[in-house]
Amino acid sequence: MKNNVIVGQSGGPTAVINCSLAGVYATAMANPRMGKVLGMRNGVQGLLERRVIDMSEHLRRDMDLEVLKRTPSSFLGSCRYKLPNPEQNEDVFAKLFAILNELDVGYFFYIGGNDSMDTIMKLCTYGEKIGSSIRFIGVPKTIDNDLAVTDSSPGFGSAAKYVATTTKELILDAQVYNNGAVTIVEAMGRNTGWLTAASALSAGSDSAGPDLIFLPEIPFDMDDFLDKVALLSQSHSPTIIVSEGIKLADGRYVSELGRDNISADAFGHIQLTGTAAYLAAQVKNKLGAKTRAIEFSIMQRCAAHIQSANDAAGAYAVGAHAVRAASDGETNRVIIINRLNSNPYAFETCAMEIVKMANIEKTVPLSWIASTKDYVTQDYINYALPLIQGEVAPFYVDGTPRHIRSATHALSTHNRP
Amino acid sequence: MKNNVIVGQSGGPTAVINCSLAGVYATAMANPRMGKVLGMRNGVQGLLERRVIDMSEHLRRDMDLEVLKRTPSSFLGSCRYKLPNPEQNEDVFAKLFAILNELDVGYFFYIGGNDSMDTIMKLCTYGEKIGSSIRFIGVPKTIDNDLAVTDSSPGFGSAAKYVATTTKELILDAQVYNNGAVTIVEAMGRNTGWLTAASALSAGSDSAGPDLIFLPEIPFDMDDFLDKVALLSQSHSPTIIVSEGIKLADGRYVSELGRDNISADAFGHIQLTGTAAYLAAQVKNKLGAKTRAIEFSIMQRCAAHIQSANDAAGAYAVGAHAVRAASDGETNRVIIINRLNSNPYAFETCAMEIVKMANIEKTVPLSWIASTKDYVTQDYINYALPLIQGEVAPFYVDGTPRHIRSATHALSTHNRP
């Protein structure tokens, strides 16, 4: 008897999270042991509400799969739902397994970050306890690149390509007036500076790259920052890239300094924005310089029109390997990327115990940060440069890239002319 | 005797302003009557300081010209220098003409917006008065699309393609959680909504497009806005696009409402930002909804990696025509785009009296704004859609688009690992 497959997406989207979904879908559809491929809407939160789709109804042609791979955001929708500890609350787990059994699910795939790996571990632990035969495999994704064990996190390479390309464009724009204006750009990265550091990849024979890069791995020194900016703005119009999560030595986030209230999400993560705006205000007030504060905001995770081909290939491969691993009887695993070579870039995928990734955060090695604390070293560049290589041609229709229609939301007819 | 050519760029850059520069350069170099092609650094401001380059020293190969066309920002640098009235201050004009004569300039091209056309008119008027034979031709550019007479402003199509594509990506991302969050996105447009309205071009069979679009042509009604947002966020997670320059009926900018001080540039234009942030705070406080405020910021004018092919062609063509017009003896003219057909798009370029463009601002026709005051009509879409068609392949090297090295700034060696 064939068992069905179920797949979900969790946490923040990436530009290639749907490549992983495509990898799971196409590989499962081709597996003779596997039945339908079901999709949870909005992750386990939607599963608890029995919001499930048959993916083949949304992906009818080969071409749909190619469009899906080029579509940003999470096709199935996402959630930030944190499962309780099974010891404290068994009800949720009992309900989830009842629904999975009702749906004849034998294989469970969850595409997410380290929080999502925690979800899989808990489900797997509970499943073993009740003697369930459902196999659980994690498929990693995050633009933050903070996942342990894997060489890189699928989603990072495309976000890094966006950051490097956009930084390169902004540096040119910043130099257009001859006025010593200071441009401060904010990239995502709560506790890790992987993505912010990717701004250094803009440097080459045609660009000097940013003037300064500040990562959250190193305490931020406001006086040192202002001194450096004052010096730089005497000779040109500097561009400075900061992570949203930079903190003072006393542990306060820079973004907190000008604010009253801070909100936290379900995992207790503080929502950070405004770091660049705060620093720009400091530069303006203390140095009298003209400033611009820019946030890469949501664009850095959804700019699928500038996917990295190497990243897209990695994202697809971890999805495909997850299905093969489950078919081979593995469970409680996450699929990782193992780099074989940097130039030319080559990688393999491997199944790894999920406990090695769940809830662990990988930061930028301190040895990859310049001794001046305001740039990255060649080691970082050697590591990251292969991950932004190669382009995936978007399918342009009427001037914009074609996407697959969202499974989670019907097209609104509001306001169509 | 051959006279030299001089060309400058002024005002805010666009993603294709260097296509116009390439059009001037290549056409002038091929013209047997014309000598060297000189470039003013930072427009007339740099010219007054004799900061001039020989462009052939920077564009040595055919390939350099192709890279220049794909390079954002103003290759020559820009300025926002406003020439005085010749009646009030002749000194500046006398100095400029002395420098131009010293450089053997016979042909003067200035790539800019309606302020720059004012500069050309003044130079031309003074030149006629002193019996100068220098010919002055304006080459239009602006992402704002607010230039009169021309069907579209070179630079608008690429910015519109960025806005349409990015809006489409953001709408998908906004829907990822099932939580009624409100995304408010701010596009440039001080007094005209052309670029903000381009967000409507994201709509198609794969996207509903934004829920609401607010342009500065129509007074903004805060209560009406909050009522509409409250209704929309009951059914899904709406995405709303606003122009930076929307104003209340009493004339106050929305961006002013939460602020103390406003700065103005040399032309008296107020620098606007924070419209989306202010509206998001209102939505959060009054409706209790989760919100995100996003600014397209400088990216919308410098994202050369997503140039519109039709826009790039138009930008090149107006530059090339400017040189032909000057060669044919015309002066005090601006080159405009005249649309011949929309589908397929076809255009011709024409020389027009510059007084018809200088200092005039073309707004979105009120008949192209929906009667609900929160969207554009099919007429706008029919107008704008051809302008974002076609792609120009960036030349990717090491994962980022290759640019021509800036003429205005040497590569810094600061911080290279």
mmCIF file with all atom_site columns, C-alpha atoms in Angstrom, chain B residues 94-172:
data_model
loop_
_atom_site.group_PDB
_atom_site.id
_atom_site.type_symbol
_atom_site.label_atom_id
_atom_site.label_alt_id
_atom_site.label_comp_id
_atom_site.label_asym_id
_atom_site.label_entity_id
_atom_site.label_seq_id
_atom_site.pdbx_PDB_ins_code
_atom_site.Cartn_x
_atom_site.Cartn_y
_atom_site.Cartn_z
_atom_site.occupancy
_atom_site.B_iso_or_equiv
_atom_site.pdbx_formal_charge
_atom_site.auth_seq_id
_atom_site.auth_comp_id
_atom_site.auth_asym_id
_atom_site.auth_atom_id
_atom_site.pdbx_PDB_model_num
ATOM 1  C CA . ALA B 1 94  ? 30.616 84.596 -18.307 1.00 0.00 ? 94  ALA B CA 1
ATOM 2  C CA . LYS B 1 95  ? 32.806 82.105 -16.475 1.00 0.00 ? 95  LYS B CA 1
ATOM 3  C CA . LEU B 1 96  ? 31.012 79.078 -17.957 1.00 0.00 ? 96  LEU B CA 1
ATOM 4  C CA . PHE B 1 97  ? 31.286 80.397 -21.517 1.00 0.00 ? 97  PHE B CA 1
ATOM 5  C CA . ALA B 1 98  ? 34.938 81.252 -21.001 1.00 0.00 ? 98  ALA B CA 1
ATOM 6  C CA . ILE B 1 99  ? 35.597 77.679 -19.949 1.00 0.00 ? 99  ILE B CA 1
ATOM 7  C CA . LEU B 1 100 ? 33.541 76.271 -22.836 1.00 0.00 ? 100 LEU B CA 1
ATOM 8  C CA . ASN B 1 101 ? 35.436 78.426 -25.343 1.00 0.00 ? 101 ASN B CA 1
ATOM 9  C CA . GLU B 1 102 ? 38.736 77.435 -23.805 1.00 0.00 ? 102 GLU B CA 1
ATOM 10 C CA . LEU B 1 103 ? 37.723 73.780 -24.301 1.00 0.00 ? 103 LEU B CA 1
ATOM 11 C CA . ASP B 1 104 ? 36.716 74.453 -27.948 1.00 0.00 ? 104 ASP B CA 1
ATOM 12 C CA . VAL B 1 105 ? 33.205 73.292 -27.233 1.00 0.00 ? 105 VAL B CA 1
ATOM 13 C CA . GLY B 1 106 ? 30.702 73.646 -30.064 1.00 0.00 ? 106 GLY B CA 1
ATOM 14 C CA . TYR B 1 107 ? 28.030 71.269 -28.806 1.00 0.00 ? 107 TYR B CA 1
ATOM 15 C CA . PHE B 1 108 ? 26.619 71.096 -25.283 1.00 0.00 ? 108 PHE B CA 1
ATOM 16 C CA . PHE B 1 109 ? 24.384 68.225 -24.123 1.00 0.00 ? 109 PHE B CA 1
ATOM 17 C CA . TYR B 1 110 ? 22.762 68.026 -20.723 1.00 0.00 ? 110 TYR B CA 1
ATOM 18 C CA . ILE B 1 111 ? 20.959 64.918 -19.519 1.00 0.00 ? 111 ILE B CA 1
ATOM 19 C CA . GLY B 1 112 ? 18.444 65.847 -16.850 1.00 0.00 ? 112 GLY B CA 1
ATOM 20 C CA . GLY B 1 113 ? 14.895 66.620 -15.725 1.00 0.00 ? 113 GLY B CA 1
ATOM 21 C CA . ASN B 1 114 ? 12.824 69.777 -15.922 1.00 0.00 ? 114 ASN B CA 1
ATOM 22 C CA . ASP B 1 115 ? 15.242 71.677 -13.664 1.00 0.00 ? 115 ASP B CA 1
ATOM 23 C CA . SER B 1 116 ? 18.114 70.799 -15.988 1.00 0.00 ? 116 SER B CA 1
ATOM 24 C CA . MET B 1 117 ? 16.117 72.014 -18.965 1.00 0.00 ? 117 MET B CA 1
ATOM 25 C CA . ASP B 1 118 ? 15.905 75.357 -17.166 1.00 0.00 ? 118 ASP B CA 1
ATOM 26 C CA . THR B 1 119 ? 19.715 75.314 -16.979 1.00 0.00 ? 119 THR B CA 1
ATOM 27 C CA . ILE B 1 120 ? 19.981 74.740 -20.735 1.00 0.00 ? 120 ILE B CA 1
ATOM 28 C CA . MET B 1 121 ? 17.483 77.499 -21.523 1.00 0.00 ? 121 MET B CA 1
ATOM 29 C CA . LYS B 1 122 ? 19.417 79.992 -19.441 1.00 0.00 ? 122 LYS B CA 1
ATOM 30 C CA . LEU B 1 123 ? 22.730 78.995 -21.028 1.00 0.00 ? 123 LEU B CA 1
ATOM 31 C CA . CYS B 1 124 ? 21.194 79.225 -24.474 1.00 0.00 ? 124 CYS B CA 1
ATOM 32 C CA . THR B 1 125 ? 19.648 82.625 -23.787 1.00 0.00 ? 125 THR B CA 1
ATOM 33 C CA . TYR B 1 126 ? 22.947 83.978 -22.532 1.00 0.00 ? 126 TYR B CA 1
ATOM 34 C CA . GLY B 1 127 ? 24.834 82.368 -25.423 1.00 0.00 ? 127 GLY B CA 1
ATOM 35 C CA . GLU B 1 128 ? 22.550 84.055 -27.985 1.00 0.00 ? 128 GLU B CA 1
ATOM 36 C CA . LYS B 1 129 ? 23.027 87.356 -26.217 1.00 0.00 ? 129 LYS B CA 1
ATOM 37 C CA . ILE B 1 130 ? 26.818 87.196 -26.455 1.00 0.00 ? 130 ILE B CA 1
ATOM 38 C CA . GLY B 1 131 ? 26.720 85.756 -29.994 1.00 0.00 ? 131 GLY B CA 1
ATOM 39 C CA . SER B 1 132 ? 28.099 82.322 -29.050 1.00 0.00 ? 132 SER B CA 1
ATOM 40 C CA . SER B 1 133 ? 27.764 79.613 -31.685 1.00 0.00 ? 133 SER B CA 1
ATOM 41 C CA . ILE B 1 134 ? 27.574 76.793 -29.123 1.00 0.00 ? 134 ILE B CA 1
ATOM 42 C CA . ARG B 1 135 ? 24.489 74.620 -29.614 1.00 0.00 ? 135 ARG B CA 1
ATOM 43 C CA . PHE B 1 136 ? 22.595 73.466 -26.524 1.00 0.00 ? 136 PHE B CA 1
ATOM 44 C CA . ILE B 1 137 ? 20.402 70.374 -26.527 1.00 0.00 ? 137 ILE B CA 1
ATOM 45 C CA . GLY B 1 138 ? 18.615 68.780 -23.582 1.00 0.00 ? 138 GLY B CA 1
ATOM 46 C CA . VAL B 1 139 ? 18.302 65.025 -23.127 1.00 0.00 ? 139 VAL B CA 1
ATOM 47 C CA . PRO B 1 140 ? 15.409 64.139 -20.822 1.00 0.00 ? 140 PRO B CA 1
ATOM 48 C CA . LYS B 1 141 ? 15.596 61.718 -17.907 1.00 0.00 ? 141 LYS B CA 1
ATOM 49 C CA . THR B 1 142 ? 13.690 61.106 -14.715 1.00 0.00 ? 142 THR B CA 1
ATOM 50 C CA . ILE B 1 143 ? 12.162 58.137 -12.949 1.00 0.00 ? 143 ILE B CA 1
ATOM 51 C CA . ASP B 1 144 ? 9.257  60.436 -12.014 1.00 0.00 ? 144 ASP B CA 1
ATOM 52 C CA . ASN B 1 145 ? 7.894  60.578 -15.592 1.00 0.00 ? 145 ASN B CA 1
ATOM 53 C CA . ASP B 1 146 ? 6.753  64.122 -14.909 1.00 0.00 ? 146 ASP B CA 1
ATOM 54 C CA . LEU B 1 147 ? 8.289  65.719 -18.010 1.00 0.00 ? 147 LEU B CA 1
ATOM 55 C CA . ALA B 1 148 ? 5.884  67.510 -20.318 1.00 0.00 ? 148 ALA B CA 1
ATOM 56 C CA . VAL B 1 149 ? 5.568  66.988 -24.093 1.00 0.00 ? 149 VAL B CA 1
ATOM 57 C CA . THR B 1 150 ? 7.436  63.660 -24.210 1.00 0.00 ? 150 THR B CA 1
ATOM 58 C CA . ASP B 1 151 ? 5.289  60.496 -24.182 1.00 0.00 ? 151 ASP B CA 1
ATOM 59 C CA . SER B 1 152 ? 7.452  59.125 -21.376 1.00 0.00 ? 152 SER B CA 1
ATOM 60 C CA . SER B 1 153 ? 10.617 60.141 -19.563 1.00 0.00 ? 153 SER B CA 1
ATOM 61 C CA . PRO B 1 154 ? 13.638 57.872 -20.106 1.00 0.00 ? 154 PRO B CA 1
ATOM 62 C CA . GLY B 1 155 ? 14.328 56.238 -16.743 1.00 0.00 ? 155 GLY B CA 1
ATOM 63 C CA . PHE B 1 156 ? 10.675 55.852 -15.858 1.00 0.00 ? 156 PHE B CA 1
ATOM 64 C CA . GLY B 1 157 ? 10.199 52.498 -17.617 1.00 0.00 ? 157 GLY B CA 1
ATOM 65 C CA . SER B 1 158 ? 13.030 50.821 -15.722 1.00 0.00 ? 158 SER B CA 1
ATOM 66 C CA . ALA B 1 159 ? 11.960 52.262 -12.373 1.00 0.00 ? 159 ALA B CA 1
ATOM 67 C CA . ALA B 1 160 ? 8.401  51.156 -13.169 1.00 0.00 ? 160 ALA B CA 1
ATOM 68 C CA . LYS B 1 161 ? 9.648  47.659 -14.011 1.00 0.00 ? 161 LYS B CA 1
ATOM 69 C CA . TYR B 1 162 ? 11.449 47.568 -10.646 1.00 0.00 ? 162 TYR B CA 1
ATOM 70 C CA . VAL B 1 163 ? 8.321  48.785 -8.823  1.00 0.00 ? 163 VAL B CA 1
ATOM 71 C CA . ALA B 1 164 ? 6.003  46.337 -10.630 1.00 0.00 ? 164 ALA B CA 1
ATOM 72 C CA . THR B 1 165 ? 8.334  43.357 -10.145 1.00 0.00 ? 165 THR B CA 1
ATOM 73 C CA . THR B 1 166 ? 9.162  44.115 -6.527  1.00 0.00 ? 166 THR B CA 1
ATOM 74 C CA . THR B 1 167 ? 5.532  44.827 -5.649  1.00 0.00 ? 167 THR B CA 1
ATOM 75 C CA . LYS B 1 168 ? 4.625  41.459 -7.151  1.00 0.00 ? 168 LYS B CA 1
ATOM 76 C CA . GLU B 1 169 ? 7.275  39.729 -5.034  1.00 0.00 ? 169 GLU B CA 1
ATOM 77 C CA . LEU B 1 170 ? 6.271  41.638 -1.877  1.00 0.00 ? 170 LEU B CA 1
ATOM 78 C CA . ILE B 1 171 ? 2.576  40.804 -2.291  1.00 0.00 ? 171 ILE B CA 1
ATOM 79 C CA . LEU B 1 172 ? 3.433  37.097 -2.307  1.00 0.00 ? 172 LEU B CA 1
#
